[in-house]
Coordinates of C-alpha atoms and ligand atoms in Angstrom, one line a residue:
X1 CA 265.9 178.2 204.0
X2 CA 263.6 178.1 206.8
X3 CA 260.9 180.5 207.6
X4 CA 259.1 180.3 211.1
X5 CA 255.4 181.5 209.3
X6 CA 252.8 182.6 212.0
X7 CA 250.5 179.6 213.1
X8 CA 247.5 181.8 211.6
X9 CA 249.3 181.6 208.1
X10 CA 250.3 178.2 208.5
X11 CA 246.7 177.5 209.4
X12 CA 245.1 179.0 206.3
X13 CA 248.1 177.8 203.7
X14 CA 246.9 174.1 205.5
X15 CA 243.7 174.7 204.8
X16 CA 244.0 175.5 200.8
X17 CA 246.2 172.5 200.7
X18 CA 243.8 170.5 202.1
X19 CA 241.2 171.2 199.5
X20 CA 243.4 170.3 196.6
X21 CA 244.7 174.0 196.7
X22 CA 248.7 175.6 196.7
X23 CA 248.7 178.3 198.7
X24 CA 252.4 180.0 199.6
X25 CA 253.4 183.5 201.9
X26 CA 254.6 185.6 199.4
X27 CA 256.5 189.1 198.8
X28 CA 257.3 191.5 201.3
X29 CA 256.8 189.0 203.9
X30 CA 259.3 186.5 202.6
X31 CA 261.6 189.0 201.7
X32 CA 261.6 190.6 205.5
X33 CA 261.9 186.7 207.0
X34 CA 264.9 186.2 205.0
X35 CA 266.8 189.7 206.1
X36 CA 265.7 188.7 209.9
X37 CA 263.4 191.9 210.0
X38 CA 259.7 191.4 211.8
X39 CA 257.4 191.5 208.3
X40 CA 254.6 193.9 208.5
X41 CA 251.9 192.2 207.4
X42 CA 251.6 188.6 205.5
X43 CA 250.3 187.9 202.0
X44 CA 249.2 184.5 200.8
X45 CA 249.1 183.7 197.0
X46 CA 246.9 180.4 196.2
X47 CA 246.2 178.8 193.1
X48 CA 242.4 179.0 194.5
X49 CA 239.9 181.7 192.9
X50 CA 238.5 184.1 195.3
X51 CA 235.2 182.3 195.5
X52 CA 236.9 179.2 197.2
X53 CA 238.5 181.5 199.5
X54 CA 235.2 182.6 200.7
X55 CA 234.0 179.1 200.5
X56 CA 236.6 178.0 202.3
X57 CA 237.0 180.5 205.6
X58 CA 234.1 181.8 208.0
X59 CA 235.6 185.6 208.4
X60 CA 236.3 186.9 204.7
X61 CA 236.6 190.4 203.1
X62 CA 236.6 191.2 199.9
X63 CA 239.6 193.4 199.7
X64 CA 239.9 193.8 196.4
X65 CA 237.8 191.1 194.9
X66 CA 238.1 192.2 191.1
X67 CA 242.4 191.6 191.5
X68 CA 241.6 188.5 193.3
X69 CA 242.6 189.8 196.8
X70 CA 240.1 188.1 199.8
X71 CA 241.3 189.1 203.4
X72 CA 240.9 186.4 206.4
X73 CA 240.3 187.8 209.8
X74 CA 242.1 185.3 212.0
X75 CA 240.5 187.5 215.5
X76 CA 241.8 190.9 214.9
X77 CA 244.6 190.2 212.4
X78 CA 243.8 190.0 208.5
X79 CA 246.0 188.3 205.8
X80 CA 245.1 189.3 202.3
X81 CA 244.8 186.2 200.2
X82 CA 245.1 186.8 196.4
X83 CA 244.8 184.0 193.7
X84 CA 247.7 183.7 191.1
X85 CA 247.2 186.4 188.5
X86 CA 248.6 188.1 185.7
X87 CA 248.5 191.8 185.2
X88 CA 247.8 193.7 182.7
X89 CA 248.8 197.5 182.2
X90 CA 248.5 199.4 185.4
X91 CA 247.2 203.0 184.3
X92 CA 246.8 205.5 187.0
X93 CA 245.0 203.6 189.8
X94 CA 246.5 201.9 192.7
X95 CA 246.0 198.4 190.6
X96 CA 246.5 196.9 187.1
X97 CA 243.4 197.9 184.7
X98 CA 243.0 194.2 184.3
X99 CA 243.7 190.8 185.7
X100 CA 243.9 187.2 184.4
X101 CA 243.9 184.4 187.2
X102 CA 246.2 181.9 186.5
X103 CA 246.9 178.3 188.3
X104 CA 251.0 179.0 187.7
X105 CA 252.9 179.9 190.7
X106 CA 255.9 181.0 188.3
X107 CA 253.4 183.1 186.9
X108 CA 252.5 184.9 189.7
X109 CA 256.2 185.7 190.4
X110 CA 256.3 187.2 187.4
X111 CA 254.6 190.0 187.2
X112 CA 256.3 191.0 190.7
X113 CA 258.8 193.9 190.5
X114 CA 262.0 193.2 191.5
X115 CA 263.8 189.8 192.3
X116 CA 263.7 190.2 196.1
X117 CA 259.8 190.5 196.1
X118 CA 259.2 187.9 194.1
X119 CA 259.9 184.9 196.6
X120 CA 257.1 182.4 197.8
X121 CA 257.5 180.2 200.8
X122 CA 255.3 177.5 202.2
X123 CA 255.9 174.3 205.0
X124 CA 255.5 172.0 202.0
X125 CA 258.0 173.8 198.9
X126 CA 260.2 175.7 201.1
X127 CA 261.0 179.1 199.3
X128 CA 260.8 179.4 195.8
X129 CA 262.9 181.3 194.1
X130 CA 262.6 181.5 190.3
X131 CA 264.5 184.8 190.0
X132 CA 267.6 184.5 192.0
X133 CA 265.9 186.8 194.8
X134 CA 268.2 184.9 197.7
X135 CA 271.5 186.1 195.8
X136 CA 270.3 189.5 195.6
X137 CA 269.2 189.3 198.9
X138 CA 272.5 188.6 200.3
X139 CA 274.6 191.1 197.9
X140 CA 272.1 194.1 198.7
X141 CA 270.6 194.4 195.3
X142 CA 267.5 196.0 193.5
X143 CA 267.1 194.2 190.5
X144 CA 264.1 194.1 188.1
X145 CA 262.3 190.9 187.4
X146 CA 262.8 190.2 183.6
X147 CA 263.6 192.9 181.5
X148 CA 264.0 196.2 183.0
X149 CA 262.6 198.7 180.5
X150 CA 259.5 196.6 179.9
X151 CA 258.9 196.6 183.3
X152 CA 259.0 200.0 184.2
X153 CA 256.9 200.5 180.7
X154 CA 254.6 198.4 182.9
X155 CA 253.8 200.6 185.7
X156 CA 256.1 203.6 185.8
X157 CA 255.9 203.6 189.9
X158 CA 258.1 201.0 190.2
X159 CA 260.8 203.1 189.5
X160 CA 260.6 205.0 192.7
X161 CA 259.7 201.9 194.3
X162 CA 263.4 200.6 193.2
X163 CA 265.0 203.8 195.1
X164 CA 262.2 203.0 197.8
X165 CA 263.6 199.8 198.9
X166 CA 267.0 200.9 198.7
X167 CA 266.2 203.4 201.1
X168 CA 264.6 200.7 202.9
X169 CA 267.2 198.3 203.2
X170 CA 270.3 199.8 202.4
X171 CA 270.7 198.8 199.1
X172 CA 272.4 199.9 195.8
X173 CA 269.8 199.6 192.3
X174 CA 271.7 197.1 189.7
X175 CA 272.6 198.9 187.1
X176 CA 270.8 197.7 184.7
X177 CA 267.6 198.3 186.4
X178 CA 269.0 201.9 187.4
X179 CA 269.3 203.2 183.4
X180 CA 266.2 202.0 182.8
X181 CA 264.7 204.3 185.6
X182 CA 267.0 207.4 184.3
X183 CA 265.9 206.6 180.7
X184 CA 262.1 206.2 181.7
X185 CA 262.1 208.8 184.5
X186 CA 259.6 211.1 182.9
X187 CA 257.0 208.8 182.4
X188 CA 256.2 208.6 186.3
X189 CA 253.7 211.8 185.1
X190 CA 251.6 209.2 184.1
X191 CA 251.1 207.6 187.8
X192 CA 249.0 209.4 190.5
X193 CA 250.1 211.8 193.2
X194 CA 248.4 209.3 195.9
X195 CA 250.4 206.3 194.8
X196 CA 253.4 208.1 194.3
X197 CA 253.2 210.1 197.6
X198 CA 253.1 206.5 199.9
X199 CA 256.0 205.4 198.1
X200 CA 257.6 209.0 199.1
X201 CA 256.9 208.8 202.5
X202 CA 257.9 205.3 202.7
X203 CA 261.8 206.5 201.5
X204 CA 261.3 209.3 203.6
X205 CA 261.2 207.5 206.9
X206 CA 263.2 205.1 206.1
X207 CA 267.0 204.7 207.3
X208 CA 268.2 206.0 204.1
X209 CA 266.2 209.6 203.4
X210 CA 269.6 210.2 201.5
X211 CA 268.2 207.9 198.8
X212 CA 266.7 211.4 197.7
X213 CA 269.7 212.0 195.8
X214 CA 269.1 209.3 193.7
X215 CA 265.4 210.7 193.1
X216 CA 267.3 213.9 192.0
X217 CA 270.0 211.8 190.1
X218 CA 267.7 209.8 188.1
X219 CA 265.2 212.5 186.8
X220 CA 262.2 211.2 189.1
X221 CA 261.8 214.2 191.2
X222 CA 262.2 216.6 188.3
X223 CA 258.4 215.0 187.1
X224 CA 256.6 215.6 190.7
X225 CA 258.7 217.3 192.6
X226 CA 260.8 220.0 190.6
X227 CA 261.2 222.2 193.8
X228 CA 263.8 219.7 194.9
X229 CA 265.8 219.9 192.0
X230 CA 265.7 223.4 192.1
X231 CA 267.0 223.1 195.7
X232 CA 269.8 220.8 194.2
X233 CA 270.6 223.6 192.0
X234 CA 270.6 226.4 194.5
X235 CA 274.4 227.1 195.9
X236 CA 274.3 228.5 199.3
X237 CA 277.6 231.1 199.5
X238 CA 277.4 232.0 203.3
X239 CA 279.5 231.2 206.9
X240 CA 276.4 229.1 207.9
X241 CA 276.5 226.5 204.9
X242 CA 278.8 224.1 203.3
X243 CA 276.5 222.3 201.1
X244 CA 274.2 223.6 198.3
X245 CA 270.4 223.8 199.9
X246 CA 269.2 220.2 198.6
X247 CA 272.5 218.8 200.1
X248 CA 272.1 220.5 203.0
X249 CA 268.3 219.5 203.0
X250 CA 269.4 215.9 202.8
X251 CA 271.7 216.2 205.4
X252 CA 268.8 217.8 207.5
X253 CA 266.7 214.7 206.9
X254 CA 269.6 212.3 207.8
X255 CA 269.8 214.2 210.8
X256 CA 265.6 213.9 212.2
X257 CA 264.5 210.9 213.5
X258 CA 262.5 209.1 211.3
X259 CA 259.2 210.5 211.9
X260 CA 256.9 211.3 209.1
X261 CA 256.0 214.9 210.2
X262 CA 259.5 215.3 210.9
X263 CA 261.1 214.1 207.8
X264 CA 258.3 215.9 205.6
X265 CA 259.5 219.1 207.3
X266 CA 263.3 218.3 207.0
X267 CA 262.6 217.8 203.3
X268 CA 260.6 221.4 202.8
X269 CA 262.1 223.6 205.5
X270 CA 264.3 225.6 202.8
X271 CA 262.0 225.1 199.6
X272 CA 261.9 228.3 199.6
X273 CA 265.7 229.3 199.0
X274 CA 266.0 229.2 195.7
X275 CA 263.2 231.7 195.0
X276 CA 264.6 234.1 197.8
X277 CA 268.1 233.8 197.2
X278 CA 269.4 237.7 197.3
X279 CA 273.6 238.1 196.7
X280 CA 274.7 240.7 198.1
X281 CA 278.0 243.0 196.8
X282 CA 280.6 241.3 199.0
X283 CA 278.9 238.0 197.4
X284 CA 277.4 236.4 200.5
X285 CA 273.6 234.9 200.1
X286 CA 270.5 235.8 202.0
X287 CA 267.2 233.8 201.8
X288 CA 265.0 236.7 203.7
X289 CA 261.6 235.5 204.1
X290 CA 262.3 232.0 203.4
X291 CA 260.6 230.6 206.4
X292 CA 257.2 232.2 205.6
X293 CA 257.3 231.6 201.7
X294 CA 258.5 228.3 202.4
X295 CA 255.6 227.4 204.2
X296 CA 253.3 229.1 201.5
X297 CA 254.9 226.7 199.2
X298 CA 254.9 223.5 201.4
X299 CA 250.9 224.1 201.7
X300 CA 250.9 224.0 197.7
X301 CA 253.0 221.1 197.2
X302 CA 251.3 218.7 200.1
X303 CA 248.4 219.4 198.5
X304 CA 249.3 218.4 194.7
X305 CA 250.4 215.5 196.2
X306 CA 247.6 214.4 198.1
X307 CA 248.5 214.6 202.2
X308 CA 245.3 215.0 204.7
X309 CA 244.8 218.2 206.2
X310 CA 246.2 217.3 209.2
X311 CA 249.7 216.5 207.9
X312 CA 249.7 219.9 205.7
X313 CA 248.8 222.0 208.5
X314 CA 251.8 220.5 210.9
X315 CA 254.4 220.3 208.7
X316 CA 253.5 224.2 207.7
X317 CA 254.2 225.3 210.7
X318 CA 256.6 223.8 211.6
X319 CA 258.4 225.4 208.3
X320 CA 257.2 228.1 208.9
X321 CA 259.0 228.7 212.5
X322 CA 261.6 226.7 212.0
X323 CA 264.2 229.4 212.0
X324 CA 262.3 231.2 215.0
X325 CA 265.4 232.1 217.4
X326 CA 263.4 233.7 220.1
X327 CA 265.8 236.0 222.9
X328 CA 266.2 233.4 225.4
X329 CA 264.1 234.8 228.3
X330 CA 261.2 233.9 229.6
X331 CA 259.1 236.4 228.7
X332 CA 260.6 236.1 225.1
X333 CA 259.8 232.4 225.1
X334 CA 256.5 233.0 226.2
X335 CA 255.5 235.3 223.5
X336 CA 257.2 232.8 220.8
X337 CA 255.3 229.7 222.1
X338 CA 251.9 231.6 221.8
X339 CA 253.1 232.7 218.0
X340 CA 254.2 229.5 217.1
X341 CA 251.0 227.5 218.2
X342 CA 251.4 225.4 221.4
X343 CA 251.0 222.4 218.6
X344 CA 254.4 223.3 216.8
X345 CA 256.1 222.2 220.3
X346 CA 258.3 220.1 221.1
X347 CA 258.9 219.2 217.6
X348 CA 260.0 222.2 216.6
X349 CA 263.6 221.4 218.7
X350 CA 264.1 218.5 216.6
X351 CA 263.6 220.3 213.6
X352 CA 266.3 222.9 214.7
X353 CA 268.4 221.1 215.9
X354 CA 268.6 218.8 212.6
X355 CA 268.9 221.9 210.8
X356 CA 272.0 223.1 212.5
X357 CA 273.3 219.6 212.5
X358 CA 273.5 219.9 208.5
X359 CA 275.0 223.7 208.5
X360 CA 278.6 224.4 208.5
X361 CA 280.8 224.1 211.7
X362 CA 280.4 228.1 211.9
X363 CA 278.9 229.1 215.6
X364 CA 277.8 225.4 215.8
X365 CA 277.6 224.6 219.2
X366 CA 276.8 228.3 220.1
X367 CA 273.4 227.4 218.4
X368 CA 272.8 224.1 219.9
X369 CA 273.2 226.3 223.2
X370 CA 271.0 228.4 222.3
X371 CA 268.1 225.4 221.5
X372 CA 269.0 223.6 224.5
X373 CA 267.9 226.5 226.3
X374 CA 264.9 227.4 224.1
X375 CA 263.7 224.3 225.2
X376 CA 264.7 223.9 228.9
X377 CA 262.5 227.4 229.2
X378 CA 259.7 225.7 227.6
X379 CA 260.1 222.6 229.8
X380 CA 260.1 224.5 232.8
X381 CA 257.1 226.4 231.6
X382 CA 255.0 223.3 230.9
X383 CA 256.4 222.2 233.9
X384 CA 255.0 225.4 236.1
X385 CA 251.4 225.2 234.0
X386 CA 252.7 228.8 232.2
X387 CA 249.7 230.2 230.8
X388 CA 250.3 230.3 226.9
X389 CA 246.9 229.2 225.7
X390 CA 243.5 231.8 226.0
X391 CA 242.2 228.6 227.2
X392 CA 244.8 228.4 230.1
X393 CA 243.2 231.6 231.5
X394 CA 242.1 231.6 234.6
X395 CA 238.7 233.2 233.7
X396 CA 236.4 232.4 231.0
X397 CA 233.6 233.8 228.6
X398 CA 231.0 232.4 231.3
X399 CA 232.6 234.5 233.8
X400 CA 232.2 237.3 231.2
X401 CA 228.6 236.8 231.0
X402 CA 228.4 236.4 234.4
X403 CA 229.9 240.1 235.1
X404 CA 227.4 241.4 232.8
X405 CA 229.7 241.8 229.7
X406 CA 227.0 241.5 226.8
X407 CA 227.3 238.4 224.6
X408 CA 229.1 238.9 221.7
X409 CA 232.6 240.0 220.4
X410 CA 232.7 242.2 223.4
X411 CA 233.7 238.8 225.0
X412 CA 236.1 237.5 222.6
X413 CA 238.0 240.8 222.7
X414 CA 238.0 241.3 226.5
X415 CA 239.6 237.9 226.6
X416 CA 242.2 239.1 224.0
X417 CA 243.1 242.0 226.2
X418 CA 243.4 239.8 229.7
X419 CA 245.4 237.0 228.0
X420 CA 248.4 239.7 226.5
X421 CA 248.1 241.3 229.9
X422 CA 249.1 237.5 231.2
X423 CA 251.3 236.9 228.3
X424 CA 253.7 239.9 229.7
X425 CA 252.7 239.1 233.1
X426 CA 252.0 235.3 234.2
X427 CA 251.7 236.1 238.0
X428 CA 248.2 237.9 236.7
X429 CA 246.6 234.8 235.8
X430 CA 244.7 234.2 239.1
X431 CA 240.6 234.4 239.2
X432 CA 241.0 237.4 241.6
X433 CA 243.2 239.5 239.4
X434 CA 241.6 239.0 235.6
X435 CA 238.1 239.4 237.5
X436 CA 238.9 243.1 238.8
X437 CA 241.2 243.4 235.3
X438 CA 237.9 242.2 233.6
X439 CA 235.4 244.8 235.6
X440 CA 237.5 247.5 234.2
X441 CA 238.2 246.6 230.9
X442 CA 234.0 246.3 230.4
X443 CA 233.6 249.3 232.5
X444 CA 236.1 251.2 229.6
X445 CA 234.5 249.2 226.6
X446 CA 231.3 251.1 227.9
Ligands
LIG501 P1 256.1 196.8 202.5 O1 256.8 196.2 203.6 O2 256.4 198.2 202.3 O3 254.6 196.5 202.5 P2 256.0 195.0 200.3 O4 257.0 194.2 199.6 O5 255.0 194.2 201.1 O6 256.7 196.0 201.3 P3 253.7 196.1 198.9 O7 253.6 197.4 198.2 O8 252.9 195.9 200.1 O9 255.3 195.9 199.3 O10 253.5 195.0 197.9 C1 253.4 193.6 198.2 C2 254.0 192.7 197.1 O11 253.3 192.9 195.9 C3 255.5 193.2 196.7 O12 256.4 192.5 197.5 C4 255.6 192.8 195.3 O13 255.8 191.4 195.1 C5 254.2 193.0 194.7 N1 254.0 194.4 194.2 C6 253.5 195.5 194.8 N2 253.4 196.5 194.0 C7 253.9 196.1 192.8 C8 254.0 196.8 191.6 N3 253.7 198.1 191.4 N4 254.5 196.0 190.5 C9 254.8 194.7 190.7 N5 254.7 194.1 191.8 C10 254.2 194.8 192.9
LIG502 MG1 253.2 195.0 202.1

């Protein structure tokens, strides 16, 4: 096996050596070289303690000096170097509660999760493989290292790690390895929302988001994220479904691209169903007020599991309007893009049209129609500079002032009243008009 390592990595791996040092890329890197895939970063394991690593290179960070991790800023790239170690229990933090350094390679490897992770590679070995990594490599398989059960017993994030990297790269969990995670499932409470949310998003955006089912299956997202299951369990009896809503929601997810904002909203976009699910006599469902409740909900849950403000507040409203079917005029559109938030646009078509994507055939292409020309009105009023933004207007508070209109909320509402009047009628959005618009309105508000 022959890796082509970045001169940077074969530079520092040199250097170790050179002082009496091993020194190997290891992990994710190796594991990404093998499959052909550009790696995303590069770690280096070395038998050296973090001290000669600092001793040893001018530009040095201490990443995580306590685990043993140094990073080496080679210009603007940084490779994380960490000496051999062995861990000890992981609790709830993002590393083991404590660490033993170790001059053992094979040790090292051993306390890596799963088979295909635990690979190390240098100029000098070529790849070592103590675990049969390569084989599962080539036959597409998640397999713990060592014994299952004790591992996920470990550090109970590795079980959604497993279904991660299946997600990742298309392959199925040995089985082995896959009862352990449905007989330890519930002890993922013990691991924290922020470790287990990057591992989320990271299946999430990956080429298999369908690798939720096997969240569902195994009893992981019952633990922190029982609205799913719930939507597993929801049946959907109506012309516009075939699937159950978490089937449907998966569908939805296969059918974004694989953008985080996007797949987050996929994956909420109905949570609300279940709780507004409403038979009527002839037996049909209805889910009114889903979209609204939904993103009520969505707010909660992206906040118990840790996303930044920013995140929460997009993929809210996206929810939120993601079954807005505006009549397809302008005028319509017009008051729809100022409800929704310019911000909501243009992702809000790919969230529709994923949606449909994953109903039932029933008035399918009719409502792609209907988006297509949602969103050709909205391109052509970007394209005209459309006012749909108080700031678009062509007059502002200044001008107010300037007209004699007292400072204040006197302001703020005049504006209100001239940007609805443009709303309805865009041609009014000229200085001339909102001026002799705005000298009546303040003459009235007298
Ligand atoms: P990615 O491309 O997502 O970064 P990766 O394999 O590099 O994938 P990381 O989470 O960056 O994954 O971890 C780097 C390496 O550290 C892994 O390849 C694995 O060998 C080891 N590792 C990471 N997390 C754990 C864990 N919880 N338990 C055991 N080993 C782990
Ligand atoms: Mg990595």
């Amino acid at each position: 096996m022959n890796i082509v390592l970045p001169q940077d990595v074969i530079q520092i791996i040199e250097r170790l050596e050179s002082c009496g040092h091993e020194a190997y890329a290891v992990g994710g890197c190796v594991r990404d070289s093998i499959l052909g895939k550009e790696p995303a970063d590069w770690d280096i394991t070395t038998s050296a303690s973090p001290e000669d690593v600092k001793a040893l290179f001018t530009h040095t960070i201490d990443t995580g000096i306590a685990h043993g991790t140094v990073t080496i800023m080679c210009g603007k790239c940084g490779y994380e170097v960490t000496t051999y170690r062995i861990d000890g229990e992981y609790k709830d933090g993002r590393h083991p509660e404590s660490v033993a350094f170790t001059n053992l390679l094979s040790e090292d490897l051993r306390r890596r999760d799963f088979t295909i992770n635990a690979m190390a590679y240098n100029q000098t070995e070529g790849l070592v493989d103590l675990f049969g990594g390569m084989q599962d490599l080539q036959d597409g398989v998640i397999r713990c290292v060592g014994e299952a059960t004790e591992r996920f017993s470990e550090d109970a994030l590795r079980m959604l790690r497993a279904v991660r990297f299946a997600a990742q790269l298309g392959f199925s969990i040995e089985k082995a390895t896959y009862d352990a995670i449905c007989a330890l499932a519930p002890t993922i409470a013990r691991v924290s929302m922020e470790r287990i949310m990057v591992e989320l998003v990271k299946l999430l955006t990956s080429d298999h988001p369908e690798e939720m089912r096997t969240v569902y299956a195994c009893g992981l997202s019952a633990v922190f994220l029982p609205e799913f299951d719930a939507m597993m369990e929801t049946p959907q009896h109506t012309v516009h479904h075939q699937y159950s809503v978490g089937e449907h929601t998966i569908h939805a997810l296969m059918a974004v691209p694989a953008e985080r904002i996007l797949r987050l909203t996929m994956l909420f976009h109905d949570v609300a169903k279940p709780v507004c699910r409403t038979t009527d006599e002839a037996g049909n469902d209805h889910f009114y007020g889903h979209p609204e409740i939904g993103a009520e909900m969505t707010g909660q849950i992206l906040r118990r599991l840790k996303f930044d403000n920013d995140t929460i507040r997009s993929v809210k409203r996206l929810v939120r309007f993601h079954d807005m079917r505006p009549v397809l005029q302008e005028k319509n559109v017009r008051r729809s893009i100022v409800k929704m938030g310019l911000e909501s646009f243009p992702e809000i078509f790919a969230v529709k049209r994923a949606d449909t994507m994953a109903q039932s055939m029933y008035m399918r292409q009719q409502k792609l129609d209907a988006i297509d020309q949602f969103e050709a009105l909205y391109d052509r009023m970007i394209e005209k500079q459309v006012c749909v933004q108080k700031k678009d207007l062509a007059l502002n508070g200044k001008d107010l002032l300037e007209l004699g209109v007292p400072q204040g909320k006197k302001v703020g509402e005049i504006l209100d009243l001239l940007f609805a009047q443009v709303i309805e009628e865009p041609a009014k959005n000229t200085r001339e008009e909102l001026l002799t618009e705005a000298k009546r309105l303040a003459a009235i508000e007298k």
